[in-house]
Coordinates of C-alpha atoms in Angstrom, one line a residue:
M833 CA 136.0 110.6 74.3
Q834 CA 137.1 109.4 70.9
L835 CA 140.5 109.6 69.3
N836 CA 139.7 111.3 66.0
K837 CA 139.3 114.9 64.7
N838 CA 135.9 115.5 66.0
G839 CA 136.4 113.8 69.3
L840 CA 139.3 116.1 69.9
K841 CA 137.4 119.2 69.4
E842 CA 136.4 118.9 73.1
K843 CA 139.8 119.9 74.4
S844 CA 138.8 120.7 77.9
I845 CA 137.6 117.2 78.6
W846 CA 140.9 115.7 77.4
K847 CA 142.9 118.2 79.4
E848 CA 140.9 117.6 82.6
K849 CA 141.9 113.9 82.2
G850 CA 145.5 114.8 82.1
Y851 CA 146.2 114.4 78.2
Q852 CA 148.7 116.6 76.6
L853 CA 147.2 117.8 73.1
P854 CA 148.9 119.0 70.0
E855 CA 149.4 122.8 70.3
Y856 CA 149.7 123.7 66.7
D857 CA 147.2 124.4 63.9
R858 CA 147.1 120.9 62.5
E859 CA 145.2 121.8 59.4
A860 CA 147.7 124.3 58.4
V861 CA 150.5 122.0 59.1
A862 CA 148.9 119.2 57.2
E863 CA 148.4 121.6 54.1
A864 CA 152.1 122.6 54.3
T865 CA 153.3 119.0 54.6
R866 CA 151.3 117.8 51.6
A867 CA 152.6 120.7 49.5
N868 CA 156.2 120.4 50.5
P869 CA 157.0 117.3 52.5
F870 CA 160.4 117.0 54.2
W871 CA 160.3 113.6 55.9
I872 CA 158.5 110.3 55.0
H873 CA 159.0 107.3 57.2
F874 CA 158.5 103.6 56.2
G875 CA 157.1 101.5 58.9
A876 CA 154.0 102.6 60.8
G877 CA 154.9 100.4 63.8
N878 CA 155.1 101.2 67.6
I879 CA 158.6 102.5 67.7
F880 CA 157.8 105.1 65.2
R881 CA 154.7 106.1 66.9
A882 CA 156.4 106.4 70.3
F883 CA 159.7 108.0 69.2
Q884 CA 160.1 109.8 65.9
A885 CA 156.5 110.9 65.8
N886 CA 156.7 112.2 69.3
V887 CA 159.9 114.2 68.6
V888 CA 158.2 115.9 65.6
Q889 CA 155.3 116.7 67.8
R890 CA 157.4 118.4 70.4
L891 CA 159.2 120.5 67.7
L892 CA 155.8 121.4 66.1
N893 CA 154.6 122.6 69.5
E894 CA 157.7 124.6 70.0
G895 CA 157.5 126.1 66.5
V896 CA 160.8 124.7 65.4
L897 CA 159.0 122.8 62.7
D898 CA 156.1 124.0 60.4
R899 CA 155.5 120.6 58.7
G900 CA 154.8 117.2 60.1
L901 CA 155.4 113.5 59.1
I902 CA 154.2 111.3 56.3
V903 CA 154.2 107.6 57.0
A904 CA 154.2 104.7 54.6
E905 CA 153.4 101.1 55.5
G906 CA 154.7 98.4 53.1
F907 CA 154.2 95.3 55.0
D908 CA 150.8 95.4 56.5
D909 CA 148.2 97.6 54.8
E910 CA 145.6 97.0 57.5
I911 CA 147.6 99.2 60.0
I912 CA 146.8 102.1 57.8
E913 CA 143.4 101.0 56.8
K914 CA 142.1 99.9 60.1
M915 CA 144.1 102.1 62.6
N916 CA 145.6 105.2 61.2
L917 CA 142.8 106.4 59.0
P918 CA 139.9 105.7 61.2
H919 CA 141.6 107.8 63.8
D920 CA 142.4 110.7 61.4
N921 CA 146.2 109.8 61.9
Y922 CA 146.1 110.6 65.6
H923 CA 147.4 108.1 68.1
L924 CA 148.0 108.1 71.8
L925 CA 151.5 107.7 73.5
V926 CA 151.4 106.4 77.0
T927 CA 154.9 106.9 78.6
L928 CA 155.4 104.5 81.5
K929 CA 157.9 105.8 84.1
A930 CA 159.9 103.8 86.6
D931 CA 158.1 105.6 89.5
G932 CA 154.7 104.3 88.3
S933 CA 153.6 107.6 87.0
M934 CA 152.5 107.8 83.2
K935 CA 152.4 110.6 80.8
K936 CA 149.5 110.6 78.2
T937 CA 150.1 112.4 74.9
V938 CA 147.8 112.8 71.9
I939 CA 150.2 112.6 69.0
G940 CA 149.1 114.4 65.8
S941 CA 152.3 114.9 64.1
V942 CA 151.6 112.3 61.3
M943 CA 149.7 114.3 58.6
E944 CA 149.4 111.7 56.1
S945 CA 149.4 107.9 55.9
C946 CA 150.2 106.0 52.6
I947 CA 150.2 102.4 51.6
L948 CA 153.4 101.3 49.8
D949 CA 151.7 98.9 47.2
S950 CA 152.6 99.3 43.4
E951 CA 149.2 97.6 42.7
R952 CA 147.3 100.5 44.3
K953 CA 147.8 103.1 41.5
E954 CA 146.6 106.1 43.4
E955 CA 148.5 105.3 46.5
Y956 CA 151.7 104.7 44.4
E957 CA 151.3 107.7 42.3
R958 CA 151.1 109.9 45.5
L959 CA 154.3 108.3 47.0
K960 CA 156.1 109.0 43.5
E961 CA 154.8 112.5 43.8
I962 CA 156.2 112.9 47.4
F963 CA 159.7 111.4 46.2
S964 CA 159.7 113.9 43.3
K965 CA 159.5 117.0 45.5
D966 CA 162.5 119.2 46.1
S967 CA 161.6 119.6 49.6
L968 CA 162.0 116.0 50.6
Q969 CA 165.0 115.8 52.8
L970 CA 165.0 112.3 54.4
A971 CA 163.3 109.0 54.1
T972 CA 163.5 107.0 57.3
F973 CA 162.9 103.3 58.0
T974 CA 161.8 101.0 60.9
I975 CA 161.1 97.8 59.1
T976 CA 163.1 95.4 61.2
E977 CA 166.4 93.8 60.4
K978 CA 164.9 91.2 58.0
G979 CA 163.4 93.9 56.0
Y980 CA 166.6 94.6 54.3
S981 CA 167.3 91.0 53.5
L982 CA 166.9 90.0 49.8
T983 CA 167.7 86.3 50.6
D984 CA 166.1 83.4 52.5
G985 CA 167.7 81.4 55.3
K986 CA 169.6 79.4 52.7
G987 CA 171.1 82.5 51.2
E988 CA 169.1 82.2 48.0
L989 CA 167.2 85.1 46.5
L990 CA 163.7 85.5 47.6
E991 CA 161.2 84.7 44.7
M992 CA 159.8 88.3 44.6
V993 CA 163.3 89.7 44.6
K994 CA 164.1 87.6 41.6
E995 CA 161.0 88.7 39.8
D996 CA 161.6 92.4 40.6
F997 CA 165.2 92.2 39.2
V998 CA 163.8 90.9 35.9
S999 CA 160.6 93.1 35.8
G1000 CA 162.0 96.5 36.7
P1001 CA 160.7 99.5 38.5
D1002 CA 157.1 99.9 37.1
R1003 CA 155.3 97.5 39.6
P1004 CA 157.6 95.9 42.0
D1005 CA 156.4 93.5 44.6
S1006 CA 159.2 93.4 47.2
Y1007 CA 159.6 96.1 49.9
I1008 CA 162.9 97.4 48.9
G1009 CA 162.1 97.1 45.2
K1010 CA 159.3 99.4 45.7
V1011 CA 161.5 101.9 47.7
V1012 CA 164.0 101.8 44.9
S1013 CA 161.3 102.4 42.4
L1014 CA 160.4 105.4 44.3
L1015 CA 164.0 106.5 44.3
Y1016 CA 164.0 106.2 40.5
S1017 CA 161.1 108.6 40.3
R1018 CA 163.3 111.1 42.3
Y1019 CA 166.1 110.4 39.9
Q1020 CA 163.9 111.0 36.9
A1021 CA 162.6 114.3 38.5
G1022 CA 166.1 115.8 38.4
A1023 CA 168.3 113.3 40.5
R1024 CA 167.4 115.4 43.5
P1025 CA 169.4 114.7 46.7
I1026 CA 167.9 112.8 49.7
A1027 CA 169.1 111.0 52.9
M1028 CA 167.9 107.4 53.1
V1029 CA 168.1 106.7 56.8
S1030 CA 167.6 103.2 58.4
M1031 CA 166.6 103.5 62.0
D1032 CA 166.4 100.0 62.7
N1033 CA 168.0 98.3 65.6
C1034 CA 170.9 96.5 63.7
S1035 CA 174.6 97.0 63.0
H1036 CA 175.7 99.5 60.3
N1037 CA 172.1 99.7 59.3
G1038 CA 172.8 102.3 56.7
D1039 CA 175.0 100.0 54.9
R1040 CA 172.4 97.3 55.0
L1041 CA 170.0 99.6 53.3
R1042 CA 172.6 100.8 50.7
K1043 CA 173.5 97.3 49.8
A1044 CA 169.9 96.3 49.4
V1045 CA 169.0 99.4 47.3
T1046 CA 172.1 99.3 45.0
A1047 CA 171.5 95.6 44.4
Y1048 CA 168.3 96.6 42.6
G1049 CA 169.7 99.5 40.9
R1050 CA 172.7 97.3 39.5
E1051 CA 170.2 94.6 38.4
W1052 CA 167.9 97.2 36.6
V1053 CA 170.8 98.8 34.9
K1054 CA 172.3 95.5 33.8
R1055 CA 169.0 94.6 32.2
R1056 CA 168.5 98.0 30.8
L1057 CA 165.2 98.6 32.7
V1058 CA 166.5 102.0 33.9
N1059 CA 168.8 104.7 32.8
E1060 CA 172.3 103.6 33.2
E1061 CA 173.1 106.7 35.2
F1062 CA 170.7 105.7 37.9
M1063 CA 173.5 103.6 39.5
A1064 CA 175.9 106.6 39.6
Y1065 CA 173.0 108.6 41.4
L1066 CA 172.6 105.9 44.1
E1067 CA 176.3 105.5 44.6
D1068 CA 177.0 109.2 44.9
E1069 CA 176.7 110.1 48.6
A1070 CA 176.5 113.8 47.7
R1071 CA 173.1 112.9 46.2
V1072 CA 171.9 109.9 47.9
S1073 CA 173.3 109.2 51.4
F1074 CA 172.7 106.2 53.7
P1075 CA 173.7 107.4 57.2
W1076 CA 174.4 105.0 60.1
T1077 CA 172.2 105.3 63.2
M1078 CA 171.8 103.9 66.6
I1079 CA 168.2 103.8 68.0
D1080 CA 167.2 102.7 71.5
K1081 CA 163.8 102.9 73.1
I1082 CA 162.0 99.9 74.5
T1083 CA 158.5 99.9 73.0
P1084 CA 156.4 96.7 73.8
R1085 CA 153.2 95.9 72.3
P1086 CA 150.1 97.7 73.6
D1087 CA 149.2 96.2 76.9
A1088 CA 145.7 95.5 78.2
S1089 CA 146.5 97.0 81.7
V1090 CA 147.3 100.4 79.9
E1091 CA 144.1 100.0 77.8
A1092 CA 142.0 99.5 80.9
I1093 CA 143.4 102.9 82.4
L1094 CA 142.5 104.7 79.2
K1095 CA 139.0 103.3 79.3
E1096 CA 138.6 104.5 82.8
D1097 CA 139.3 107.9 81.5
G1098 CA 136.4 107.5 79.2
L1099 CA 138.2 106.8 76.0
E1100 CA 136.2 104.6 73.4
G1101 CA 137.3 102.5 70.5
L1102 CA 140.6 101.6 72.0
E1103 CA 140.4 97.8 71.3
P1104 CA 143.5 96.5 69.5
I1105 CA 143.3 94.5 66.3
I1106 CA 145.2 91.7 65.0
T1107 CA 145.6 91.8 61.3
S1108 CA 145.5 89.1 58.8
K1109 CA 149.4 89.3 58.8
H1110 CA 149.3 89.0 62.7
T1111 CA 150.3 92.5 63.3
Y1112 CA 149.0 93.5 66.8
V1113 CA 148.2 97.2 66.7
A1114 CA 146.1 99.6 68.8
P1115 CA 145.2 103.4 68.9
F1116 CA 147.7 103.7 71.7
V1117 CA 151.4 102.8 72.2
N1118 CA 153.1 102.3 75.5
A1119 CA 156.8 102.9 75.9
E1120 CA 159.5 103.7 78.4
E1121 CA 160.7 107.3 79.0
C1122 CA 164.3 106.7 78.0
E1123 CA 165.3 107.1 74.4
Y1124 CA 168.4 107.6 72.3
L1125 CA 168.8 108.2 68.5
V1126 CA 172.4 108.8 67.3
I1127 CA 172.6 109.8 63.6
E1128 CA 175.5 110.2 61.3
D1129 CA 175.1 113.8 60.0
K1130 CA 175.2 113.3 56.3
F1131 CA 172.1 114.8 54.8
P1132 CA 172.7 116.1 51.2
N1133 CA 169.5 117.9 50.9
G1134 CA 169.9 119.5 54.4
R1135 CA 167.8 118.7 57.4
P1136 CA 165.8 120.6 60.1
A1137 CA 166.9 121.1 63.4
L1138 CA 166.0 117.7 64.9
E1139 CA 168.8 117.9 67.5
R1140 CA 166.3 120.3 69.2
G1141 CA 164.2 117.2 69.9
G1142 CA 167.0 115.2 71.4
F1143 CA 168.5 113.4 68.4
L1144 CA 172.3 113.3 68.6
F1145 CA 174.1 114.1 65.3
T1146 CA 177.7 113.1 64.9
E1147 CA 180.3 111.5 62.6
R1148 CA 180.0 107.8 61.4
E1149 CA 182.9 106.7 63.6
T1150 CA 181.0 107.8 66.7
V1151 CA 177.9 106.3 65.7
D1152 CA 179.7 103.0 65.1
K1153 CA 181.1 103.1 68.6
V1154 CA 177.7 104.0 70.2
E1155 CA 175.8 101.2 68.2
K1156 CA 178.5 98.6 69.2
M1157 CA 178.4 99.8 72.8
K1158 CA 174.6 99.4 72.9
V1159 CA 173.9 96.5 70.4
C1160 CA 177.0 94.3 71.2
T1161 CA 177.2 94.8 74.9
C1162 CA 175.3 97.4 77.0
L1163 CA 171.6 96.4 76.2
N1164 CA 170.7 94.0 73.3
P1165 CA 172.7 91.0 74.4
L1166 CA 171.1 91.4 77.9
H1167 CA 167.7 91.6 76.4
T1168 CA 168.3 88.6 74.3
T1169 CA 169.7 86.6 77.3
L1170 CA 166.6 87.4 79.3
A1171 CA 164.3 86.5 76.4
I1172 CA 165.7 83.1 75.7
F1173 CA 165.8 82.2 79.6
G1174 CA 162.6 83.9 80.3
C1175 CA 160.7 81.7 77.8
L1176 CA 162.3 78.6 79.2
L1177 CA 161.4 79.4 82.7
G1178 CA 157.9 80.5 82.0
Y1179 CA 158.2 84.2 82.6
E1180 CA 155.8 86.6 80.9
K1181 CA 157.4 90.0 81.8
I1182 CA 160.9 91.0 81.4
S1183 CA 160.9 93.1 84.6
E1184 CA 160.0 90.1 86.6
E1185 CA 163.1 88.3 85.4
M1186 CA 165.2 91.0 87.1
K1187 CA 163.9 89.8 90.4
D1188 CA 165.2 86.3 89.6
P1189 CA 168.7 86.1 91.4
Q1190 CA 170.3 83.8 88.7
L1191 CA 169.1 85.7 85.7
K1192 CA 169.9 89.1 87.2
R1193 CA 173.4 87.8 87.9
L1194 CA 173.8 86.3 84.5
V1195 CA 173.0 89.5 82.7
E1196 CA 175.3 91.6 85.1
I1197 CA 178.1 89.1 84.3
I1198 CA 177.5 89.3 80.5
G1199 CA 177.3 93.0 80.6
Y1200 CA 179.9 94.2 83.1
E1201 CA 182.5 91.3 83.2
E1202 CA 182.4 89.8 79.6
G1203 CA 181.2 92.6 77.4
L1204 CA 182.3 95.9 78.9
P1205 CA 186.2 95.2 78.6
V1206 CA 186.0 95.3 74.7
V1207 CA 183.7 98.3 74.5
V1208 CA 185.2 101.5 73.2
N1209 CA 183.8 104.6 75.0
P1210 CA 182.1 106.7 72.2
G1211 CA 182.4 109.9 74.1
I1212 CA 178.8 111.1 73.9
L1213 CA 177.4 108.3 76.0
D1214 CA 179.3 106.6 78.8
P1215 CA 179.2 102.7 78.4
K1216 CA 179.3 102.0 82.3
D1217 CA 176.6 104.6 83.0
F1218 CA 174.5 103.1 80.1
I1219 CA 174.6 99.6 81.4
D1220 CA 173.7 101.0 84.9
T1221 CA 170.7 102.6 83.5
V1222 CA 169.7 99.6 81.7
L1223 CA 170.0 97.1 84.6
R1224 CA 168.8 99.4 87.5
L1225 CA 166.1 101.5 85.9
R1226 CA 165.0 100.3 82.4
I1227 CA 164.7 96.7 82.3
P1228 CA 163.4 96.3 86.0
N1229 CA 160.7 99.0 85.3
P1230 CA 157.6 96.9 86.6
F1231 CA 155.3 99.2 84.6
M1232 CA 156.8 98.2 81.3
P1233 CA 154.7 95.4 79.8
D1234 CA 157.4 94.0 77.8
T1235 CA 157.7 90.1 77.3
P1236 CA 160.5 87.7 76.7
Q1237 CA 158.4 86.2 73.9
R1238 CA 158.4 89.4 72.0
I1239 CA 162.1 90.0 72.4
A1240 CA 162.9 86.4 71.4
T1241 CA 161.5 87.2 68.0
D1242 CA 164.2 86.8 65.2
T1243 CA 166.8 85.7 67.6
S1244 CA 168.8 83.9 64.9
Q1245 CA 169.2 87.3 63.2
K1246 CA 170.6 88.8 66.3
L1247 CA 173.1 86.5 67.8
A1248 CA 175.9 87.3 65.4
V1249 CA 175.9 90.9 66.4
R1250 CA 174.8 90.9 69.9
F1251 CA 177.4 88.2 71.0
G1252 CA 179.5 87.4 67.9
E1253 CA 181.2 90.9 67.9
T1254 CA 182.3 90.4 71.4
I1255 CA 183.8 87.0 70.7
K1256 CA 185.6 88.6 67.7
A1257 CA 187.0 91.3 69.9
Y1258 CA 188.3 88.9 72.4
R1259 CA 190.1 86.8 69.6
K1260 CA 191.8 90.1 68.4
S1261 CA 192.8 91.4 71.8
P1262 CA 196.4 90.7 73.0
S1263 CA 195.3 91.2 76.6
L1264 CA 192.1 89.3 76.9
S1265 CA 191.6 85.6 76.8
M1266 CA 188.8 83.6 75.3
D1267 CA 188.8 81.6 78.5
A1268 CA 187.1 84.5 80.2
L1269 CA 184.0 84.1 78.1
N1270 CA 181.9 81.6 80.0
R1271 CA 178.3 83.0 80.0
I1272 CA 177.9 83.9 76.4
P1273 CA 178.4 80.2 75.5
L1274 CA 175.6 79.6 78.1
V1275 CA 173.3 81.9 76.2
F1276 CA 174.2 80.1 72.9
A1277 CA 173.3 76.7 74.5
G1278 CA 170.1 78.2 76.1
W1279 CA 169.0 79.3 72.6
L1280 CA 169.5 75.7 71.3
R1281 CA 167.5 74.5 74.2
Y1282 CA 164.8 77.1 73.4
L1283 CA 164.6 75.8 70.0
M1284 CA 163.3 72.4 71.3
A1285 CA 160.0 74.4 72.3
V1286 CA 159.9 72.7 75.7
D1287 CA 160.1 74.7 78.9
D1288 CA 162.0 73.8 82.1
E1289 CA 158.9 72.0 83.4
G1290 CA 158.8 69.7 80.2
K1291 CA 155.8 71.8 78.8
T1292 CA 155.6 72.6 75.2
F1293 CA 155.4 76.4 74.3
T1294 CA 155.2 78.3 70.9
L1295 CA 158.5 79.6 69.5
S1296 CA 158.4 83.4 68.6
P1297 CA 158.5 84.0 64.9
D1298 CA 162.0 83.7 63.4
P1299 CA 162.9 83.3 59.7
L1300 CA 165.5 80.4 60.5
L1301 CA 163.1 78.2 62.4
D1302 CA 162.6 75.8 59.5
T1303 CA 166.4 75.6 59.1
V1304 CA 167.4 75.1 62.7
C1305 CA 164.7 73.4 64.5
P1306 CA 165.2 70.0 62.6
Y1307 CA 168.6 69.8 64.2
V1308 CA 167.2 69.6 67.6
A1309 CA 163.8 67.9 66.8
G1310 CA 165.0 64.4 67.8
I1311 CA 166.6 65.5 71.1
R1312 CA 164.6 64.6 74.3
L1313 CA 165.0 65.8 77.8
G1314 CA 167.1 63.3 79.8
D1315 CA 168.8 61.9 76.7
S1316 CA 172.0 63.6 75.5
V1317 CA 173.2 60.7 73.4
G1318 CA 174.1 62.0 69.9
A1319 CA 173.2 65.5 70.9
E1320 CA 176.6 66.9 70.1
E1321 CA 176.5 65.6 66.5
K1322 CA 173.0 66.7 66.0
I1323 CA 173.7 70.5 66.9
K1324 CA 177.2 70.6 65.3
P1325 CA 175.9 72.0 62.0
I1326 CA 174.3 74.9 63.9
L1327 CA 177.4 75.7 65.9
E1328 CA 179.4 75.7 62.6
N1329 CA 177.1 78.4 61.1
E1330 CA 179.1 81.5 61.0
E1331 CA 176.0 83.5 59.7
I1332 CA 174.2 82.7 62.9
F1333 CA 176.9 83.3 65.6
G1334 CA 179.2 85.6 63.6
V1335 CA 182.0 83.1 64.0
N1336 CA 182.2 79.4 63.5
L1337 CA 182.0 78.2 67.1
Y1338 CA 184.4 75.3 66.5
E1339 CA 187.1 77.5 65.0
S1340 CA 186.7 80.0 67.8
G1341 CA 187.2 77.2 70.3
M1342 CA 183.8 77.9 71.9
A1343 CA 181.8 74.9 70.6
G1344 CA 182.9 72.7 73.6
K1345 CA 181.6 74.9 76.1
V1346 CA 178.4 75.4 74.3
T1347 CA 177.9 71.6 73.8
E1348 CA 178.5 70.9 77.6
Y1349 CA 176.1 73.7 78.6
F1350 CA 173.5 72.2 76.2
K1351 CA 173.9 68.6 77.5
E1352 CA 173.4 70.1 81.1
L1353 CA 170.3 72.0 80.0
I1354 CA 168.6 69.0 78.6
A1355 CA 169.3 66.7 81.5
G1356 CA 165.8 66.7 82.5
K1357 CA 163.1 68.8 84.0
G1358 CA 164.5 71.5 86.2
A1359 CA 167.8 71.3 84.4
V1360 CA 167.8 74.8 83.1
R1361 CA 167.4 76.3 86.6
E1362 CA 170.1 74.0 88.1
T1363 CA 172.5 74.9 85.1
L1364 CA 172.0 78.7 85.9
K1365 CA 172.6 78.2 89.7
K1366 CA 175.7 76.3 88.8
A1367 CA 176.9 78.9 86.2
V1368 CA 176.5 82.0 88.2
G1369 CA 176.2 80.9 91.8

C-alpha cells in the first residue's frame, strides 16, 4: 500500500484496512480548481493538513464544494518537494480519540502545491496567476505568530524586510513581502476583492496580518515602487479584508507509535523526514478529534458554505471574546504552564503531566480560579464547559503524543497574551484584587527557571526554539542552583520587559512574587517539585 495516485487505485485494500477514502472525482475537482481557484492556503504544516484540508475533504464528499485547496509553502520548500509532490498531494489523517480508537482518513482535497519563492520564476508566476483570478475568495495562513513579525527581538527591522522595502514587489525575499507582491498582482488585475485570513493561534491575528501587509504597501508607495492607489486598495475592507479568527485543534508532530500502526496495515514509505530547516514532516498527521474555528464573517468576494464543515462564522466582537476565552484563559495558558514545568520535571508527554497531582492542580487553579473570573462568555461557546473539556478530555488523552518540548516553542512570544491579558483585566476590575493572582507569577518564575536549561535533577536539556533566547538567556546564564545571591538584579531587565509579559511586572506589583518564586525554584536539586508542592498543596 503506497500513498499516491497509483497506490490508491486498489481501493478495496484500503477500505478493508479501515481507511476512509475521497468520494469525489479528484481529477475533475483538480481541473476545476486549477481553472478557477477559490482558496489558497499559506503554510503546509500539520494543523492545515489535520483541520482545513479535512473540512474541505468532507465538503467535497458531500457535494457542497466542487473545487479543492491550493497550498503554498514559503518557509520550507522541502515540505512540498519531498512530501507533497511524491505523494501526489495526498496525506493521511489519523484522528486519535480519547477512548483509544482511531479514525484513518486519506485526504485528497489539496489539488495543487506551490512554493512561495520569487526566485523560482515558474512557481512565482503560477502564484501570480492564482491571485489574479476573479474566482479567488480567500487566502488563509498558518505560518505561526512570528511569521507576521517584521522585526527582531530588539525591535529592529529584519534585514530582508529592509531590503524588500527598498527593492519593491518584483523579487521580494521575506515571507510577507512575497504575499504583498501577490496582492499587488491582484490589484493590477483589476483590484479584485479578497479575504486575507490569518488562522494562526494568536490574538487579533487579522490585525497582525493587516499591519504587516500595509507596512510593505506604505513603504512601496512612498518609494514610488507601486501605484499610489495600491494603499487605498489594501486599506479598503470592501476589497481586502483581514478577518479575525480563533482556531483550536491540538496537532502534535507525527508520532512513531502511529507510524508503527500504519506500517502494520501494510503502508510503505511512511518514514518522516527532517528538512534542512529542521522541519519534521511525514506523510501522515495525527491529531485530536476536537476542533474549533471561529471566523469573522467578512469576505468581500463571497465565500462557500464552510459552516457546513463546522466553521463558526460570526461578528468580530464574538471572535474576540472566543479568542480571549481560549488564548488567555481556557486552553493556551494551561498548555504553556504544562510545557514549562513538564520540561523542568522531565516529562515527555503532556497527557502524563495530568497524572501529576501538583501539575494537575496548578492548571486547575490557573484556569478555574485565576482566569475564569475575567472571561466574558462569548455565547457560542461556554467558557466553563470549554475548560472542562480541555482538562478532563483533551489534555489527558493518553493517545495524543503531544510533548511539553513542542509546546514550549516560542514561549517568549506567548506569555503576553496567555497571561498578560488576565493581569490587565484584574488591574482594570473594580471587584477583583491583584492579590488573588498567585499561580501566574509562579509560571513566569518557572519560565525564567526553564531558561537556565537545567532540569529539576540538575541535568542540562535543550531549550525549545524561541526567537528571544539570545536576548533573555544571558540574564540567567550566571545563575546557579543553590545560589540566589544577585539573582533578583540579574532577572530584573526581563521582568521589566512589557513586550514579553504584556505588562511591566514591577509596575503591576507582581515582580516581587515572581522573584520570590524564582529564588525558591533555584534553591537546589528538587526545588521545582518542592515549590510546586508548597504552592498548590
